[in-house]
Short mmCIF file of C-alpha atoms in Angstrom, two decimals:
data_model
loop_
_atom_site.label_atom_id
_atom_site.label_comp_id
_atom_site.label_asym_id
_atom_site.label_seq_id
_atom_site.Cartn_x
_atom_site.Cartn_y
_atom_site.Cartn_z
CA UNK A 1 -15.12 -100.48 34.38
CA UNK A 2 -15.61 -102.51 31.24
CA UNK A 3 -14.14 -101.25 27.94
CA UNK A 4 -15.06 -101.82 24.18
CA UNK A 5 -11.51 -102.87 24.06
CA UNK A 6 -12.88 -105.66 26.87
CA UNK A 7 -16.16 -106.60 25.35
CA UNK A 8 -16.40 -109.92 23.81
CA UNK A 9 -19.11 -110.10 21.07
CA UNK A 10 -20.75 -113.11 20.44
CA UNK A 11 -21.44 -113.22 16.49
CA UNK A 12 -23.72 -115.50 14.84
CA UNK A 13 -22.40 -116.20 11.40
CA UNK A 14 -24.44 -116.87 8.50
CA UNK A 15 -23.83 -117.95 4.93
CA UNK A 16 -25.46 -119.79 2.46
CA UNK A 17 -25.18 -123.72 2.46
CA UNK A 18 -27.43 -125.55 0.00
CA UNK A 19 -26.24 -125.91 -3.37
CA UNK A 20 -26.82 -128.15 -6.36
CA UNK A 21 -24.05 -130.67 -5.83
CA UNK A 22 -22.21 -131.96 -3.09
CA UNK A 23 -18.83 -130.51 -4.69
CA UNK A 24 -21.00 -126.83 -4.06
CA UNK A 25 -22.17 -127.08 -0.36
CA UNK A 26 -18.49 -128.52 0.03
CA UNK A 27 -17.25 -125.00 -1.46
CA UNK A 28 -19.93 -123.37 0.31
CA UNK A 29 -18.78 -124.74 3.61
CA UNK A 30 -15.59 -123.97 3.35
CA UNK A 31 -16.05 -120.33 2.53
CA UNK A 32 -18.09 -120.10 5.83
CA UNK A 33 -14.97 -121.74 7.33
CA UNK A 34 -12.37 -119.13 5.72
CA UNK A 35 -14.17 -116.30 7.18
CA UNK A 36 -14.44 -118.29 10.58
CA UNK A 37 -11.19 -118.56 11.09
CA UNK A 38 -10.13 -114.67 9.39
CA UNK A 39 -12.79 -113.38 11.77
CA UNK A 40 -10.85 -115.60 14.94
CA UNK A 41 -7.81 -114.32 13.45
CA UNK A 42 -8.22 -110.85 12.74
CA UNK A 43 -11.68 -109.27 14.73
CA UNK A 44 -10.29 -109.07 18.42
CA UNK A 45 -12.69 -110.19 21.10
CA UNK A 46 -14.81 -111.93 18.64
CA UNK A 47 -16.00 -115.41 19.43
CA UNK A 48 -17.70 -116.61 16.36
CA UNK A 49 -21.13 -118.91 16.75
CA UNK A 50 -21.59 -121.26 13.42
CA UNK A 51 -23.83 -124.20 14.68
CA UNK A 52 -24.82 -124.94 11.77
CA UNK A 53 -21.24 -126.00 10.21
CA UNK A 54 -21.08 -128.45 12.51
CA UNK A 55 -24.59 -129.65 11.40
CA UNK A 56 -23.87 -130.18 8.19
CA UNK A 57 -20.91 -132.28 8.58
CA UNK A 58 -22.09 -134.91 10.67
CA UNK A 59 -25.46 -134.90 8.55
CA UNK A 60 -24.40 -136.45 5.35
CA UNK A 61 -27.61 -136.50 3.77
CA UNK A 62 -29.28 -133.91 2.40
CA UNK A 63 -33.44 -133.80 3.11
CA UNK A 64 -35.85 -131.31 3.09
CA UNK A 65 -36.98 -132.87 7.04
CA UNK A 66 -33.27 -132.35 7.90
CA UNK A 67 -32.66 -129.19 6.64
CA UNK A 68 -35.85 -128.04 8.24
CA UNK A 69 -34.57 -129.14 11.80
CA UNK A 70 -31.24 -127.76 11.27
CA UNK A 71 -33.08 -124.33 10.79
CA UNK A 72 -35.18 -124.73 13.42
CA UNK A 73 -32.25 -125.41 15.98
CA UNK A 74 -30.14 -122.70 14.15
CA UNK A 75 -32.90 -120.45 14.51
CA UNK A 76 -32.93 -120.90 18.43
CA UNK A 77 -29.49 -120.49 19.01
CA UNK A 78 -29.24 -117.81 16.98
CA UNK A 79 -30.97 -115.53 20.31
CA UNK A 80 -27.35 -116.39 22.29
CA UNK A 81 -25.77 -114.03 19.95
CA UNK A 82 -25.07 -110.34 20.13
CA UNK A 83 -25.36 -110.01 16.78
CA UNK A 84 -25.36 -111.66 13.29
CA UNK A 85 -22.44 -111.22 10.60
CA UNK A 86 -23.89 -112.30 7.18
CA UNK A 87 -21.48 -113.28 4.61
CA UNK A 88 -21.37 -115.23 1.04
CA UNK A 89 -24.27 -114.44 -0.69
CA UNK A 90 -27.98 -114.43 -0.20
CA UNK A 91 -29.98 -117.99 0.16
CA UNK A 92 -33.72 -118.71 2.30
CA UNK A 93 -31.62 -119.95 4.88
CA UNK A 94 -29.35 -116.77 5.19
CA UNK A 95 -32.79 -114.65 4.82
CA UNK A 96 -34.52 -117.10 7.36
CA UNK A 97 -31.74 -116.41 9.90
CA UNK A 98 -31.97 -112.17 9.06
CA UNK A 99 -35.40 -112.48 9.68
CA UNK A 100 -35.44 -113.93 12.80
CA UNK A 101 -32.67 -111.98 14.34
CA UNK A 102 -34.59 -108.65 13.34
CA UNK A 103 -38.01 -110.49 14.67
CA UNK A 104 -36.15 -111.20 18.29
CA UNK A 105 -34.21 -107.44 18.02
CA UNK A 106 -30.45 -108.54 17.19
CA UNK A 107 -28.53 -106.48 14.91
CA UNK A 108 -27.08 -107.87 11.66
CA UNK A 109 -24.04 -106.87 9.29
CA UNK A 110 -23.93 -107.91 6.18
CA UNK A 111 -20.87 -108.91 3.83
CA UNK A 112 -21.40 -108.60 0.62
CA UNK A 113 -17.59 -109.64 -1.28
CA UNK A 114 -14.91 -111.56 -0.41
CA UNK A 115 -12.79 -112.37 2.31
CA UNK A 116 -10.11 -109.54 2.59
CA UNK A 117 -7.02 -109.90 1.28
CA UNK A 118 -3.80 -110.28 3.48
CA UNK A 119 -2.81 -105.95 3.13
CA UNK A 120 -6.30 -104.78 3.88
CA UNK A 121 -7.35 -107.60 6.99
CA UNK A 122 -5.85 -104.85 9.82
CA UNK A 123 -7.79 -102.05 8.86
CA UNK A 124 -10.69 -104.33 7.40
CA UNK A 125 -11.10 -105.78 10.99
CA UNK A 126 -10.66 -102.70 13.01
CA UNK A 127 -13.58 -100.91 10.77
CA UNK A 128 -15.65 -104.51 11.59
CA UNK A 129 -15.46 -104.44 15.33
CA UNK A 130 -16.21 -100.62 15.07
CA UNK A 131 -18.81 -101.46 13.09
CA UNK A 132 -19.80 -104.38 15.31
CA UNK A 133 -19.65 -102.47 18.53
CA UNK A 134 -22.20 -99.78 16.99
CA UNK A 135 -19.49 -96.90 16.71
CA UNK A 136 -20.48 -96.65 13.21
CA UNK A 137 -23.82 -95.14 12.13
CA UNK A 138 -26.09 -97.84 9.80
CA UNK A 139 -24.11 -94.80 6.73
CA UNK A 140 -20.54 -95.83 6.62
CA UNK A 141 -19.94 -99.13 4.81
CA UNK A 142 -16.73 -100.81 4.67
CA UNK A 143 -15.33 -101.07 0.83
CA UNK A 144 -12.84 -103.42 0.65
CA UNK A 145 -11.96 -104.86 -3.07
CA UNK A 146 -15.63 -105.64 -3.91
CA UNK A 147 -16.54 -106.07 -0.14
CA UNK A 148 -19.07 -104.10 1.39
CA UNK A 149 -19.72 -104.03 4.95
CA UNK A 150 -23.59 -102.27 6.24
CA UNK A 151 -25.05 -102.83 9.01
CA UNK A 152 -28.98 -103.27 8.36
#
């Protein structure tokens, strides 16, 4: 019999992108990266589903016709996930991806803070896979130096 301890949960991550200047979507991307790799790190039994970084780095142009098909296929392979962990910040692409996973009936968690520092990541990622596995009610929220975790 398969355990939560056993489950693997496919999370689709989303954080904003776009910015002003190249030096910003370069920041931006790299924050997305950070919590890629703390949630690989830290979340156990977490594999972590980011298309969309690896969009943006072979696409070194930005366009409104690009960005618009890098949605679109973002969008669609959003459905392979279990659920989606929002992170960063607000931006039409983050609330494109929120509202598609509630239109297609996958759960979302939302971030709002930074990444947790190097004392709090144990308990931080224990109270995320809780939270991620539903053994958490929508009412606890994870506070973690300016981080909250909800589920929504």
């Amino acid at each position: 019999m398969q355990t939560d301890d056993d489950l693997l949960i496919i999370v689709y991550l989303s954080h904003p992108y776009g910015a002003a200047t190249s030096e910003q979507r370069r920041a931006n991307r790299c924050k997305a990266l950070a919590w890629t790799e703390w949630i690989i790190n830290h979340v156990p039994r977490v594999a972590v589903l980011a298309p969309w970084l690896y969009y943006v780095e072979i696409r070194h142009t930005e366009s409104e016709a690009r960005r618009r098909q890098g949605l679109e296929h973002d969008l669609a392979m959003l459905g392979g996930a279990d659920v989606v962990l929002s992170v960063g910040g607000m931006s039409p692409g983050v609330q494109a991806e929120l509202d598609h996973a509630e239109k297609i009936g996958i759960g979302a968690v939302v971030i709002n803070g930074d990444l947790p520092t190097h004392e709090e990541s144990n308990d931080y990622a224990q109270r995320l896979r809780a939270i991620l596995l539903e053994e958490m009610t929508d009412e606890d929220i994870l506070q973690c130096e300016g981080a909250n975790l909800q589920t929504e």
